[in-house]
PDB file of C-alpha atoms in Angstrom:
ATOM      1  CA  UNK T   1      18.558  50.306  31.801  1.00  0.00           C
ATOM      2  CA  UNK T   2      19.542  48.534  28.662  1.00  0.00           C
ATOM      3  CA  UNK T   3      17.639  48.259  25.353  1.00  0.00           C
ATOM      4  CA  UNK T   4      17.052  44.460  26.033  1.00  0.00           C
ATOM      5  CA  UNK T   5      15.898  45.251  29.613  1.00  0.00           C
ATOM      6  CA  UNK T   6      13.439  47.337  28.435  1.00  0.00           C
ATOM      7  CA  UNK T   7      12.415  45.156  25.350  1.00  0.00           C
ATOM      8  CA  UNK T   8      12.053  42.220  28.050  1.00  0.00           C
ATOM      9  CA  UNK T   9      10.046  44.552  29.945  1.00  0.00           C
ATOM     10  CA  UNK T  10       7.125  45.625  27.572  1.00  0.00           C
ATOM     11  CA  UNK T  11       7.180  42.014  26.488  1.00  0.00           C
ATOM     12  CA  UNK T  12       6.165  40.681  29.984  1.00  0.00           C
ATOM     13  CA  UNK T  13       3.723  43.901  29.998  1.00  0.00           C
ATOM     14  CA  UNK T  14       2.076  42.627  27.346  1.00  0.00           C
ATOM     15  CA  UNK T  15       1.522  39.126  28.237  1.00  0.00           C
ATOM     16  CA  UNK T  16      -0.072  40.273  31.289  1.00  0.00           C
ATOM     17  CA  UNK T  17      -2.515  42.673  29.034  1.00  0.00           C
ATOM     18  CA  UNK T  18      -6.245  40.580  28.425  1.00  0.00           C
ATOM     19  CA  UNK T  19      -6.411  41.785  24.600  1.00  0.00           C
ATOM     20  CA  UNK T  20      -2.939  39.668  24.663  1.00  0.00           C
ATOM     21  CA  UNK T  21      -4.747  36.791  26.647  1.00  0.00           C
ATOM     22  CA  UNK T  22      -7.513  36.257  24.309  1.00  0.00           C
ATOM     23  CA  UNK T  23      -4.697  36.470  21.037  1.00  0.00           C
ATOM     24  CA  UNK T  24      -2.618  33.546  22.820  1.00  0.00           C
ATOM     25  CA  UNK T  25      -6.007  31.879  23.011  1.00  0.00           C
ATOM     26  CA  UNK T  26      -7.106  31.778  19.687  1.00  0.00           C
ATOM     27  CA  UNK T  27      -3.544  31.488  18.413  1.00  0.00           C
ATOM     28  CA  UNK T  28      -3.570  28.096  20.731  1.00  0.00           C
ATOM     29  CA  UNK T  29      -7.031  27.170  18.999  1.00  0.00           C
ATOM     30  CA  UNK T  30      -5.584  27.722  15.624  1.00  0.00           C
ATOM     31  CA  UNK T  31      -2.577  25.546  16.088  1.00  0.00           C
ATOM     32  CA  UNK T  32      -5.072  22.875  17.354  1.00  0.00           C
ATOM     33  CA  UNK T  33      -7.534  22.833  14.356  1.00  0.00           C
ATOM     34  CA  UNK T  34      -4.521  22.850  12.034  1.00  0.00           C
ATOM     35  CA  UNK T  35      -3.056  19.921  13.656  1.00  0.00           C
ATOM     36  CA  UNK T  36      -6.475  17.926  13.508  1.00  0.00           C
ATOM     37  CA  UNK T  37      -6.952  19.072   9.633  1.00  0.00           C
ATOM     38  CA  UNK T  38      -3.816  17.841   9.049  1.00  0.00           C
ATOM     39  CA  UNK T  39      -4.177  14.000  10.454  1.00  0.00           C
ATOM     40  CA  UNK T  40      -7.892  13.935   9.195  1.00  0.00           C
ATOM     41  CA  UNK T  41      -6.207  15.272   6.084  1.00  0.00           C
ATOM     42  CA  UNK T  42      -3.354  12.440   5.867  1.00  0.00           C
ATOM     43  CA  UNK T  43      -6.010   9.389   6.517  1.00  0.00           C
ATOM     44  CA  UNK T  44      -8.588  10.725   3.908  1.00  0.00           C
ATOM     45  CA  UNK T  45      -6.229   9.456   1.263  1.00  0.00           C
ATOM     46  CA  UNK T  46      -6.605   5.946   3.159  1.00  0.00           C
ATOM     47  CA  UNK T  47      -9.593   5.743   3.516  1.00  0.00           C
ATOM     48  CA  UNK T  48     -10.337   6.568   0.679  1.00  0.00           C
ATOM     49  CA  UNK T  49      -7.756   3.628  -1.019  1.00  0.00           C
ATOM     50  CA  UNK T  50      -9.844   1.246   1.524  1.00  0.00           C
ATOM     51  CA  UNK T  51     -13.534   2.431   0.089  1.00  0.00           C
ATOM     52  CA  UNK T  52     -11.926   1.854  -3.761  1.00  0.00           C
ATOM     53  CA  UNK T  53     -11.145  -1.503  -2.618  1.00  0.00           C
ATOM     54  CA  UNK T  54     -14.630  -1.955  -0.968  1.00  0.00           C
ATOM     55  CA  UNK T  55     -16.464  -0.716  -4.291  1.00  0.00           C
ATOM     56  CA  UNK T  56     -14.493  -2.871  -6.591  1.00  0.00           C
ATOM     57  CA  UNK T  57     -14.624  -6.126  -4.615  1.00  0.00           C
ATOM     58  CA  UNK T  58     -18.324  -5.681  -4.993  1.00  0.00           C
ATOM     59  CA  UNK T  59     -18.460  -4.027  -8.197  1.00  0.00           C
ATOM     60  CA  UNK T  60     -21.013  -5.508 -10.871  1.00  0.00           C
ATOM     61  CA  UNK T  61     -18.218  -6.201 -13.712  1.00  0.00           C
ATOM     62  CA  UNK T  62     -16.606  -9.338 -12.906  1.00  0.00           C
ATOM     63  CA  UNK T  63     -13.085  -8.595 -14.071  1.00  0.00           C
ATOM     64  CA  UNK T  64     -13.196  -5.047 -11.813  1.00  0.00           C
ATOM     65  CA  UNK T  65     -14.016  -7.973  -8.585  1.00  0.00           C
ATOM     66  CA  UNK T  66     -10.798 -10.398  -9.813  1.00  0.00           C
ATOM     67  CA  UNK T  67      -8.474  -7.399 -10.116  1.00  0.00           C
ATOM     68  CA  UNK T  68      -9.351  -6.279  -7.142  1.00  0.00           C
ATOM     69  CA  UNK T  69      -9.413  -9.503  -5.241  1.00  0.00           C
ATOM     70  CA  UNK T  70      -5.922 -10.138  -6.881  1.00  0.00           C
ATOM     71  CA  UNK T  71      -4.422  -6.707  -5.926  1.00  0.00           C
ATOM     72  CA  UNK T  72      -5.602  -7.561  -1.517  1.00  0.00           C
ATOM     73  CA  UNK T  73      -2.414  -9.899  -2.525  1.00  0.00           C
ATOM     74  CA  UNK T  74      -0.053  -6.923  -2.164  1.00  0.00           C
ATOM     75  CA  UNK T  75      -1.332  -6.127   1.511  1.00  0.00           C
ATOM     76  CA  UNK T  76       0.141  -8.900   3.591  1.00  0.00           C
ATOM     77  CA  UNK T  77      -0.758  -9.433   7.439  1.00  0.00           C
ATOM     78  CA  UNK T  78      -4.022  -6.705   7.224  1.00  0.00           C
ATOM     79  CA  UNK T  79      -7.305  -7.740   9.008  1.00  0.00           C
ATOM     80  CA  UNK T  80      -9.548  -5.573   6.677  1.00  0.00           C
ATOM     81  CA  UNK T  81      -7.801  -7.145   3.170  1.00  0.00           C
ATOM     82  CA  UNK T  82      -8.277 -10.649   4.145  1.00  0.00           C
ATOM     83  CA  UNK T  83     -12.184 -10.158   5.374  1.00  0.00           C
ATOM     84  CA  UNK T  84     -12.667  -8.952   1.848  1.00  0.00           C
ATOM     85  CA  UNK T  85     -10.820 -11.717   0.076  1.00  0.00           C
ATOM     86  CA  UNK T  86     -12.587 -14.272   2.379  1.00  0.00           C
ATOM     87  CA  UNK T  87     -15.801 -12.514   1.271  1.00  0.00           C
ATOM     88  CA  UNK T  88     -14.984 -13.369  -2.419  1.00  0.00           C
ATOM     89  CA  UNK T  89     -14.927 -17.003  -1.594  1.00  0.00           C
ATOM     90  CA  UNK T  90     -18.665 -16.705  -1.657  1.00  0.00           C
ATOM     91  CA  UNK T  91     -18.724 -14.952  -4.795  1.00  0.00           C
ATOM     92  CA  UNK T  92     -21.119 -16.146  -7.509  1.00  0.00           C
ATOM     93  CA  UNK T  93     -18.869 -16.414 -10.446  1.00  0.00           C
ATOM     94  CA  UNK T  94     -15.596 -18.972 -10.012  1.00  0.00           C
ATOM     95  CA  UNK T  95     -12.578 -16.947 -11.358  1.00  0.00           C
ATOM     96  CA  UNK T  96     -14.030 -14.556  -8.252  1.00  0.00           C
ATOM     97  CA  UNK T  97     -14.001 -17.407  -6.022  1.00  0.00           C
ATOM     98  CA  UNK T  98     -10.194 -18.969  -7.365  1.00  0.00           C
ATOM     99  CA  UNK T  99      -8.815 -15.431  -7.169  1.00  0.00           C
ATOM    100  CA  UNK T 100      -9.900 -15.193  -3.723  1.00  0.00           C
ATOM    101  CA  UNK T 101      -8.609 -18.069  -2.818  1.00  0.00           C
ATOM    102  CA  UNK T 102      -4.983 -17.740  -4.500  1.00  0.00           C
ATOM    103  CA  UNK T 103      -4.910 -14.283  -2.935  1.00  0.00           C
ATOM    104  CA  UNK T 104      -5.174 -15.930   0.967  1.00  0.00           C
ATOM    105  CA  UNK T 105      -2.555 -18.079  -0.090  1.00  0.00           C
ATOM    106  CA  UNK T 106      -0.319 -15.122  -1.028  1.00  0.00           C
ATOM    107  CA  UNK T 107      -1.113 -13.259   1.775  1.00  0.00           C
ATOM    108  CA  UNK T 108      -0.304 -15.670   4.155  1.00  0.00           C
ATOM    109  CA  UNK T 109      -4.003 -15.550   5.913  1.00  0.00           C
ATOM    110  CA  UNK T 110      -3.944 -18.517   8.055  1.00  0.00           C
ATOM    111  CA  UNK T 111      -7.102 -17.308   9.334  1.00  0.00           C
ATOM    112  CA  UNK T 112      -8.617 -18.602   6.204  1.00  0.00           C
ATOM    113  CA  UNK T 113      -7.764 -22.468   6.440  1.00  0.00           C
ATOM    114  CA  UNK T 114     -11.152 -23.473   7.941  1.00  0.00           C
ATOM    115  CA  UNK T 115     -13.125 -21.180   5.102  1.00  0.00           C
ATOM    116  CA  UNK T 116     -10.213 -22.854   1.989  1.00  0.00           C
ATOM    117  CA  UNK T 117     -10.855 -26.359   3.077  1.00  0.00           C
ATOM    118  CA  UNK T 118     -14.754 -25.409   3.091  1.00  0.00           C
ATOM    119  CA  UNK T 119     -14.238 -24.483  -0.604  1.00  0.00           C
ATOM    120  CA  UNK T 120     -12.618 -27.799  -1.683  1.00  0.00           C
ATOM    121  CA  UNK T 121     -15.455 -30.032   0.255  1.00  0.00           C
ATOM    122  CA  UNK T 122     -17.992 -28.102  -0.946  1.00  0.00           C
ATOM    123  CA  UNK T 123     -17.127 -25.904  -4.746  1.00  0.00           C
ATOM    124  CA  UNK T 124     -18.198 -27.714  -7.723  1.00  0.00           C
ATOM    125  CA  UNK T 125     -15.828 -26.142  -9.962  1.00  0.00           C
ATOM    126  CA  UNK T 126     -12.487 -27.618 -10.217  1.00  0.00           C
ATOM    127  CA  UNK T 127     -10.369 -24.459 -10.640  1.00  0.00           C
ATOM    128  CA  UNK T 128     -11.732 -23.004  -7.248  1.00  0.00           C
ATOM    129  CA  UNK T 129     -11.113 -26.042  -5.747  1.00  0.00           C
ATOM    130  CA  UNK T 130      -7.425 -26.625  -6.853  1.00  0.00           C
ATOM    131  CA  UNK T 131      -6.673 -22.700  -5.974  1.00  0.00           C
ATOM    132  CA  UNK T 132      -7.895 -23.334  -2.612  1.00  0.00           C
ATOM    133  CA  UNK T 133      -5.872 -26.443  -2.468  1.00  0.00           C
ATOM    134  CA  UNK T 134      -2.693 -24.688  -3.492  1.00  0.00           C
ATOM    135  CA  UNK T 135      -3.694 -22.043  -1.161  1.00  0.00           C
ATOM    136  CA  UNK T 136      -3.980 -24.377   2.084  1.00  0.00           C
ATOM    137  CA  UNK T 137      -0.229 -25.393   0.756  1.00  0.00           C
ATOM    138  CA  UNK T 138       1.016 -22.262   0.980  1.00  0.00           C
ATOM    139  CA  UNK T 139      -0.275 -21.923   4.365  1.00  0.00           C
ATOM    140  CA  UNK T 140       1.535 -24.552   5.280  1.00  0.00           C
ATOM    141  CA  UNK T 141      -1.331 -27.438   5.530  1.00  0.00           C
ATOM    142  CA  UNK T 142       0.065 -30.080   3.520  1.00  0.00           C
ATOM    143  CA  UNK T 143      -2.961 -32.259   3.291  1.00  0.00           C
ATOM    144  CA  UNK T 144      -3.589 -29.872   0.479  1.00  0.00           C
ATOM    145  CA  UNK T 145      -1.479 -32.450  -2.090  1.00  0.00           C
ATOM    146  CA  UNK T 146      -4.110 -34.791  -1.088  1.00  0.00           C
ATOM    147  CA  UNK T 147      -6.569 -32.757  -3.441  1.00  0.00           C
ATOM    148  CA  UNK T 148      -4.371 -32.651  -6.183  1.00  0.00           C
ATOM    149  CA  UNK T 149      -4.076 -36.556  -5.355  1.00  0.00           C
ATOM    150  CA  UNK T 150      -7.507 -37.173  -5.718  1.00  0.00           C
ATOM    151  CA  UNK T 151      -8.069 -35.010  -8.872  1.00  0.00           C
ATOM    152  CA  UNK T 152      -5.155 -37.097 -10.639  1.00  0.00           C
ATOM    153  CA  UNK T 153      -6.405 -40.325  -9.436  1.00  0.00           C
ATOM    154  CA  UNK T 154      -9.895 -39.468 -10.768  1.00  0.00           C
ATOM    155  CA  UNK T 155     -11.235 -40.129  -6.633  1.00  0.00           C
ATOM    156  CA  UNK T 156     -12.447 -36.534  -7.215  1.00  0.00           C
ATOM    157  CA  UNK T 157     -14.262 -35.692 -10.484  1.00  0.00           C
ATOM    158  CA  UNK T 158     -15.586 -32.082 -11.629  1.00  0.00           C
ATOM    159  CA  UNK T 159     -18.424 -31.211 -13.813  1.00  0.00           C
TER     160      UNK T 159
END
């Protein structure tokens, strides 16, 4: 019998022993909770980039809410980013509300046509109004210029 005869031998022997069951077991279990700690590990930095972005779009200080209205610009094409920006359309203070509005443009959020053209019927300040009107451009609805018509005309007058 050869050296790796035997070797193979007391190998299968002690796969077969219980004690050697119950190691393979928790060795499995291991390997498991690893891998789980180590996906819950890699989306806690995500998450937690998502809950900065929650905190400052609703922060108190009104430049923290711009910046971070302006910076849902550099996330394209995501669900989450434009509810928040379409949020800020509501916002109480106007550079809020413009930002918001220039950032759906930039992002490309079609979704947000119906809310933009709500904003230029309805905002009383011209800035928010004109950012929304760019932004509808930029989503490709041209009867956008027909804001910027009426505000050059004087058809359309703000406070």
């Amino acid at each position: 019998m050869t050296v790796s005869t035997l070797a193979g031998r007391d190998v299968m022997t002690a796969l077969r022993n219980p004690k050697f069951k119950v190691l393979r077991l928790v060795g499995a279990l291991f390997i498991s909770a690893l891998s789980i700690a180590t996906s819950v590990a890699a989306q806690a930095p995500f998450d937690q980039a998502w809950k900065i972005l929650e905190t400052g779009a609703s922060s108190k200080s009104v430049d923290q809410r711009i910046e971070t209205i302006r910076v849902l610009a550099l996330i394209p094409g995501n669900d989450k980013a434009v509810s928040i920006a379409e949020s800020a359309l509501q916002d109480s203070n106007d550079e809020v509300r413009g930002a918001a509005a220039l950032t759906l443009g930039a992002m490309g959020a079609r979704s947000a046509i119906t809310q933009l053209w709500d904003v230029i019927k309805n905002d009383k300040e011209g800035s928010v109004v004109m950012a929304a009107a760019k932004a509808v451009i930029q989503l490709g609805d041209g009867a956008g210029y027909e804001v910027y018509y009426a505000v050059i005309t004087g058809e359309r007058k703000f406070g």
